[in-house]
PDB file of C-alpha atoms in Angstrom:
ATOM      1  CA  MET A  21      64.547  28.358  56.715  1.00 43.00           C
ATOM      2  CA  SER A  22      61.910  26.233  55.730  1.00 49.00           C
ATOM      3  CA  SER A  23      58.983  25.183  58.140  1.00 55.00           C
ATOM      4  CA  PRO A  24      58.895  21.345  58.464  1.00 56.00           C
ATOM      5  CA  LEU A  25      56.731  19.312  56.371  1.00 55.00           C
ATOM      6  CA  PRO A  26      53.685  19.443  58.716  1.00 65.00           C
ATOM      7  CA  ASP A  27      53.188  15.385  59.836  1.00 89.00           C
ATOM      8  CA  HIS A  28      50.357  13.353  59.129  1.00 91.00           C
ATOM      9  CA  ALA A  29      47.205  13.990  61.318  1.00 93.00           C
ATOM     10  CA  GLU A  30      48.352  18.301  60.468  1.00 94.00           C
ATOM     11  CA  THR A  31      48.339  17.055  56.614  1.00 95.00           C
ATOM     12  CA  VAL A  32      44.941  15.487  56.627  1.00 96.00           C
ATOM     13  CA  ALA A  33      43.102  18.288  59.248  1.00 95.00           C
ATOM     14  CA  ARG A  34      44.937  20.771  56.457  1.00 96.00           C
ATOM     15  CA  ILE A  35      43.208  18.374  52.669  1.00 96.00           C
ATOM     16  CA  GLY A  36      39.903  18.543  55.452  1.00 95.00           C
ATOM     17  CA  GLU A  37      40.124  22.669  55.256  1.00 94.00           C
ATOM     18  CA  LEU A  38      39.834  22.735  51.596  1.00 95.00           C
ATOM     19  CA  PHE A  39      37.506  20.635  51.264  1.00 95.00           C
ATOM     20  CA  ARG A  40      35.592  22.006  53.568  1.00 92.00           C
ATOM     21  CA  THR A  41      36.205  25.676  51.516  1.00 90.00           C
ATOM     22  CA  HIS A  42      36.173  23.790  47.844  1.00 92.00           C
ATOM     23  CA  GLY A  43      34.309  20.574  48.317  1.00 91.00           C
ATOM     24  CA  TYR A  44      35.529  17.226  47.421  1.00 93.00           C
ATOM     25  CA  ALA A  45      35.084  17.468  43.879  1.00 93.00           C
ATOM     26  CA  GLY A  46      36.028  20.978  43.697  1.00 93.00           C
ATOM     27  CA  THR A  47      39.943  20.427  45.346  1.00 95.00           C
ATOM     28  CA  SER A  48      42.429  20.005  42.689  1.00 95.00           C
ATOM     29  CA  LEU A  49      45.518  18.337  44.169  1.00 94.00           C
ATOM     30  CA  SER A  50      47.419  20.799  43.013  1.00 95.00           C
ATOM     31  CA  GLN A  51      45.177  22.742  45.965  1.00 97.00           C
ATOM     32  CA  ILE A  52      46.156  19.797  47.867  1.00 96.00           C
ATOM     33  CA  THR A  53      50.187  19.871  47.595  1.00 96.00           C
ATOM     34  CA  GLN A  54      50.982  23.621  47.865  1.00 96.00           C
ATOM     35  CA  ALA A  55      48.162  23.124  51.590  1.00 95.00           C
ATOM     36  CA  THR A  56      50.607  20.419  52.532  1.00 95.00           C
ATOM     37  CA  GLY A  57      53.674  21.259  51.320  1.00 93.00           C
ATOM     38  CA  LYS A  58      54.941  17.580  50.069  1.00 93.00           C
ATOM     39  CA  GLY A  59      55.178  16.348  46.500  1.00 92.00           C
ATOM     40  CA  LYS A  60      51.293  14.205  44.678  1.00 91.00           C
ATOM     41  CA  GLY A  61      54.562  10.907  45.487  1.00 91.00           C
ATOM     42  CA  SER A  62      54.487  11.752  49.174  1.00 91.00           C
ATOM     43  CA  LEU A  63      50.254  12.451  48.351  1.00 93.00           C
ATOM     44  CA  TYR A  64      50.387   9.263  47.166  1.00 91.00           C
ATOM     45  CA  HIS A  65      52.486   7.504  49.539  1.00 91.00           C
ATOM     46  CA  PHE A  66      50.276   8.200  52.575  1.00 91.00           C
ATOM     47  CA  PHE A  67      46.978   8.140  50.526  1.00 95.00           C
ATOM     48  CA  PRO A  68      47.415   4.792  48.330  1.00 95.00           C
ATOM     49  CA  GLY A  69      43.682   4.972  47.145  1.00 94.00           C
ATOM     50  CA  GLY A  70      43.813   8.998  46.143  1.00 94.00           C
ATOM     51  CA  LYS A  71      41.810  11.456  46.570  1.00 95.00           C
ATOM     52  CA  GLN A  72      39.077   9.050  48.162  1.00 94.00           C
ATOM     53  CA  ASP A  73      41.527   7.791  50.654  1.00 96.00           C
ATOM     54  CA  MET A  74      42.721  11.392  51.865  1.00 96.00           C
ATOM     55  CA  ALA A  75      39.020  12.922  52.297  1.00 96.00           C
ATOM     56  CA  GLU A  76      37.964   8.981  54.135  1.00 95.00           C
ATOM     57  CA  GLN A  77      40.969  10.081  56.298  1.00 96.00           C
ATOM     58  CA  VAL A  78      39.667  13.234  56.957  1.00 96.00           C
ATOM     59  CA  LEU A  79      36.156  11.954  57.310  1.00 96.00           C
ATOM     60  CA  ALA A  80      37.637   9.201  60.461  1.00 96.00           C
ATOM     61  CA  GLN A  81      39.265  12.971  61.706  1.00 96.00           C
ATOM     62  CA  VAL A  82      36.253  14.513  61.989  1.00 96.00           C
ATOM     63  CA  GLU A  83      34.888  11.711  63.393  1.00 96.00           C
ATOM     64  CA  GLY A  84      36.771  10.902  65.654  1.00 96.00           C
ATOM     65  CA  TRP A  85      36.692  14.719  67.385  1.00 97.00           C
ATOM     66  CA  PHE A  86      33.360  14.611  67.110  1.00 97.00           C
ATOM     67  CA  GLY A  87      33.470  11.456  69.112  1.00 98.00           C
ATOM     68  CA  ALA A  88      35.283  12.563  71.718  1.00 98.00           C
ATOM     69  CA  ASN A  89      34.907  15.874  71.987  1.00 98.00           C
ATOM     70  CA  VAL A  90      30.786  15.140  71.906  1.00 98.00           C
ATOM     71  CA  PHE A  91      30.246  11.973  71.165  1.00 98.00           C
ATOM     72  CA  GLU A  92      31.599  11.029  74.791  1.00 98.00           C
ATOM     73  CA  VAL A  93      30.258  14.215  76.467  1.00 98.00           C
ATOM     74  CA  LEU A  94      27.004  13.601  75.554  1.00 98.00           C
ATOM     75  CA  ASP A  95      27.239   9.973  76.525  1.00 98.00           C
ATOM     76  CA  THR A  96      29.373  10.299  79.895  1.00 98.00           C
ATOM     77  CA  ALA A  97      28.332  13.917  81.011  1.00 98.00           C
ATOM     78  CA  PRO A  98      25.539  15.109  83.243  1.00 97.00           C
ATOM     79  CA  PRO A  99      22.764  16.333  81.548  1.00 97.00           C
ATOM     80  CA  HIS A 100      23.485  20.367  81.969  1.00 96.00           C
ATOM     81  CA  GLU A 101      26.978  19.704  82.106  1.00 98.00           C
ATOM     82  CA  ALA A 102      26.863  17.858  78.983  1.00 98.00           C
ATOM     83  CA  VAL A 103      24.759  20.290  76.903  1.00 98.00           C
ATOM     84  CA  ALA A 104      27.285  22.985  77.548  1.00 98.00           C
ATOM     85  CA  ARG A 105      30.014  20.724  76.453  1.00 98.00           C
ATOM     86  CA  MET A 106      28.253  19.988  72.972  1.00 98.00           C
ATOM     87  CA  PHE A 107      27.735  23.578  72.787  1.00 98.00           C
ATOM     88  CA  ALA A 108      31.328  25.185  73.786  1.00 97.00           C
ATOM     89  CA  ALA A 109      32.962  22.376  71.738  1.00 97.00           C
ATOM     90  CA  VAL A 110      30.506  22.502  68.815  1.00 97.00           C
ATOM     91  CA  THR A 111      30.780  26.448  69.305  1.00 95.00           C
ATOM     92  CA  GLN A 112      34.695  25.634  69.053  1.00 94.00           C
ATOM     93  CA  TRP A 113      35.068  22.831  65.960  1.00 94.00           C
ATOM     94  CA  TYR A 114      33.167  25.038  63.730  1.00 92.00           C
ATOM     95  CA  ARG A 115      34.918  28.424  64.217  1.00 88.00           C
ATOM     96  CA  ALA A 116      32.533  30.535  66.089  1.00 85.00           C
ATOM     97  CA  GLY A 117      30.585  29.962  62.748  1.00 83.00           C
ATOM     98  CA  ARG A 118      33.407  30.728  60.990  1.00 86.00           C
ATOM     99  CA  ARG A 119      34.581  27.427  59.493  1.00 87.00           C
ATOM    100  CA  GLY A 120      31.863  25.228  57.568  1.00 86.00           C
ATOM    101  CA  SER A 121      30.651  21.428  57.944  1.00 88.00           C
ATOM    102  CA  LEU A 122      33.014  18.711  56.276  1.00 89.00           C
ATOM    103  CA  PHE A 123      29.985  16.480  56.572  1.00 87.00           C
ATOM    104  CA  ALA A 124      27.186  18.809  54.759  1.00 85.00           C
ATOM    105  CA  ALA A 125      30.079  19.955  52.584  1.00 86.00           C
ATOM    106  CA  PHE A 126      30.280  16.842  51.494  1.00 90.00           C
ATOM    107  CA  THR A 127      25.548  15.582  51.580  1.00 89.00           C
ATOM    108  CA  GLN A 128      25.625  18.697  49.167  1.00 86.00           C
ATOM    109  CA  GLU A 129      27.586  17.372  46.605  1.00 85.00           C
ATOM    110  CA  ALA A 130      25.785  15.486  45.041  1.00 86.00           C
ATOM    111  CA  ALA A 131      28.494  12.769  43.539  1.00 87.00           C
ATOM    112  CA  THR A 132      30.460  12.524  46.670  1.00 87.00           C
ATOM    113  CA  ARG A 133      26.852  12.471  49.572  1.00 87.00           C
ATOM    114  CA  ALA A 134      27.123   8.577  46.900  1.00 90.00           C
ATOM    115  CA  LEU A 135      31.165   8.427  47.749  1.00 91.00           C
ATOM    116  CA  PHE A 136      30.199   8.891  50.940  1.00 93.00           C
ATOM    117  CA  ALA A 137      26.395   8.342  51.684  1.00 92.00           C
ATOM    118  CA  ARG A 138      27.780   5.710  54.922  1.00 94.00           C
ATOM    119  CA  ARG A 139      29.489   7.888  56.965  1.00 93.00           C
ATOM    120  CA  ILE A 140      27.552  10.680  56.525  1.00 93.00           C
ATOM    121  CA  GLU A 141      24.724   9.044  57.404  1.00 94.00           C
ATOM    122  CA  VAL A 142      26.478   6.915  60.588  1.00 96.00           C
ATOM    123  CA  PHE A 143      27.964  10.464  62.083  1.00 96.00           C
ATOM    124  CA  PHE A 144      24.365  12.424  62.306  1.00 96.00           C
ATOM    125  CA  ARG A 145      22.507   8.889  63.373  1.00 97.00           C
ATOM    126  CA  ARG A 146      25.098   8.530  66.141  1.00 98.00           C
ATOM    127  CA  TRP A 147      25.486  12.375  66.594  1.00 98.00           C
ATOM    128  CA  VAL A 148      20.678  12.409  67.317  1.00 98.00           C
ATOM    129  CA  VAL A 149      21.349   9.013  69.056  1.00 98.00           C
ATOM    130  CA  ALA A 150      23.958  10.209  71.868  1.00 98.00           C
ATOM    131  CA  LEU A 151      21.395  13.624  72.480  1.00 98.00           C
ATOM    132  CA  ARG A 152      18.390  11.643  72.509  1.00 98.00           C
ATOM    133  CA  ASN A 153      19.811   8.878  75.260  1.00 98.00           C
ATOM    134  CA  MET A 154      21.828  12.188  76.635  1.00 98.00           C
ATOM    135  CA  LEU A 155      17.670  13.674  76.807  1.00 98.00           C
ATOM    136  CA  ARG A 156      16.205  10.529  78.147  1.00 97.00           C
ATOM    137  CA  ARG A 157      18.011   9.770  80.456  1.00 97.00           C
ATOM    138  CA  ALA A 158      17.237  13.197  82.104  1.00 97.00           C
ATOM    139  CA  GLY A 159      13.027  12.773  81.863  1.00 96.00           C
ATOM    140  CA  VAL A 160      12.490  14.100  78.365  1.00 97.00           C
ATOM    141  CA  THR A 161       9.830  11.158  76.172  1.00 94.00           C
ATOM    142  CA  GLY A 162      11.689   9.176  73.828  1.00 87.00           C
ATOM    143  CA  GLY A 163       9.493  11.533  71.448  1.00 95.00           C
ATOM    144  CA  GLN A 164       9.500  14.718  72.764  1.00 97.00           C
ATOM    145  CA  ALA A 165      13.863  13.769  72.581  1.00 98.00           C
ATOM    146  CA  THR A 166      14.115  12.600  69.038  1.00 98.00           C
ATOM    147  CA  TYR A 167      12.419  15.753  68.480  1.00 97.00           C
ATOM    148  CA  LEU A 168      14.999  17.364  70.917  1.00 98.00           C
ATOM    149  CA  ALA A 169      17.669  16.385  68.495  1.00 98.00           C
ATOM    150  CA  GLU A 170      17.091  16.719  65.130  1.00 98.00           C
ATOM    151  CA  ASP A 171      16.209  19.741  65.729  1.00 97.00           C
ATOM    152  CA  THR A 172      19.309  20.697  67.709  1.00 98.00           C
ATOM    153  CA  ILE A 173      21.514  19.445  64.971  1.00 97.00           C
ATOM    154  CA  ALA A 174      20.140  20.845  62.340  1.00 96.00           C
ATOM    155  CA  ALA A 175      19.173  23.840  64.133  1.00 96.00           C
ATOM    156  CA  ILE A 176      23.654  23.941  64.576  1.00 96.00           C
ATOM    157  CA  HIS A 177      23.948  22.663  60.855  1.00 94.00           C
ATOM    158  CA  GLY A 178      21.260  25.903  59.896  1.00 93.00           C
ATOM    159  CA  ALA A 179      22.910  28.176  62.613  1.00 94.00           C
ATOM    160  CA  LEU A 180      25.797  27.240  59.759  1.00 92.00           C
ATOM    161  CA  MET A 181      25.072  27.631  56.554  1.00 90.00           C
ATOM    162  CA  LEU A 182      24.053  31.376  57.529  1.00 92.00           C
ATOM    163  CA  ALA A 183      25.870  32.388  58.565  1.00 92.00           C
ATOM    164  CA  GLN A 184      28.415  31.986  56.040  1.00 89.00           C
ATOM    165  CA  GLY A 185      25.505  33.075  53.713  1.00 90.00           C
ATOM    166  CA  LEU A 186      25.327  36.676  55.344  1.00 93.00           C
ATOM    167  CA  ASP A 187      28.809  36.231  56.402  1.00 91.00           C
ATOM    168  CA  THR A 188      27.983  37.218  59.361  1.00 92.00           C
ATOM    169  CA  PRO A 189      29.738  34.896  62.253  1.00 90.00           C
ATOM    170  CA  ARG A 190      28.014  36.489  64.590  1.00 92.00           C
ATOM    171  CA  LEU A 191      24.581  35.339  64.191  1.00 94.00           C
ATOM    172  CA  PHE A 192      25.962  31.505  64.528  1.00 94.00           C
ATOM    173  CA  GLY A 193      26.973  32.285  68.947  1.00 94.00           C
ATOM    174  CA  ARG A 194      22.464  33.460  69.153  1.00 95.00           C
ATOM    175  CA  MET A 195      21.596  30.967  67.487  1.00 95.00           C
ATOM    176  CA  MET A 196      23.759  28.512  69.754  1.00 96.00           C
ATOM    177  CA  ASP A 197      22.350  30.208  72.161  1.00 96.00           C
ATOM    178  CA  ARG A 198      18.421  30.235  70.680  1.00 96.00           C
ATOM    179  CA  ALA A 199      19.137  26.579  70.706  1.00 97.00           C
ATOM    180  CA  GLN A 200      20.940  25.704  73.921  1.00 97.00           C
ATOM    181  CA  HIS A 201      18.211  27.551  75.960  1.00 97.00           C
ATOM    182  CA  THR A 202      16.261  25.988  74.261  1.00 96.00           C
ATOM    183  CA  LEU A 203      17.896  21.517  74.661  1.00 96.00           C
ATOM    184  CA  ARG A 204      18.172  23.319  78.388  1.00 96.00           C
ATOM    185  CA  ALA A 205      14.612  24.447  79.580  1.00 96.00           C
ATOM    186  CA  ALA A 206      13.979  20.739  77.456  1.00 95.00           C
ATOM    187  CA  LEU A 207      15.895  19.253  81.151  1.00 94.00           C
ATOM    188  CA  PRO A 208      14.466  18.138  84.014  1.00 88.00           C
ATOM    189  CA  GLN A 209      15.108  20.766  86.879  1.00 80.00           C
TER     190      GLN A 209
END
């Protein structure tokens, strides 16, 4: 008995994993059909804009997850809880350093970055602003809050690249612990 075909959300997630692994330009339609179990006709039915439409839906799925699990938490939770929940969510999403950042992957390919520049910028700015605003609500001064927000997000993405480049996922966890400690230390008690 063959396994059932994935629903649309699962199809989008599978395509996202291909883009993460191979990049947008490096992912072929044959890889997509193999990973999703859907033929070209079925894919074009759900993604009439082709591969770019697929990428837009993948990015929207990632944005939705981060919106619910990171940005909203930063907007609404008490500061110490927000920090803990953000790092727990990021660790879960990036599978403790075993999964790359789709937005970072799209940023690294010049042609891909040009296609999705606005979405990439909005995603990272939204994260910086949510983290900065949480820090300001906690009493961290404006300039310091911006610095800490940018530094934290850079640390997360740098940790991902280094952990994957060295094939040492444990490194991601250690760097997340340090980044979380730095952020918590900046919060007024």
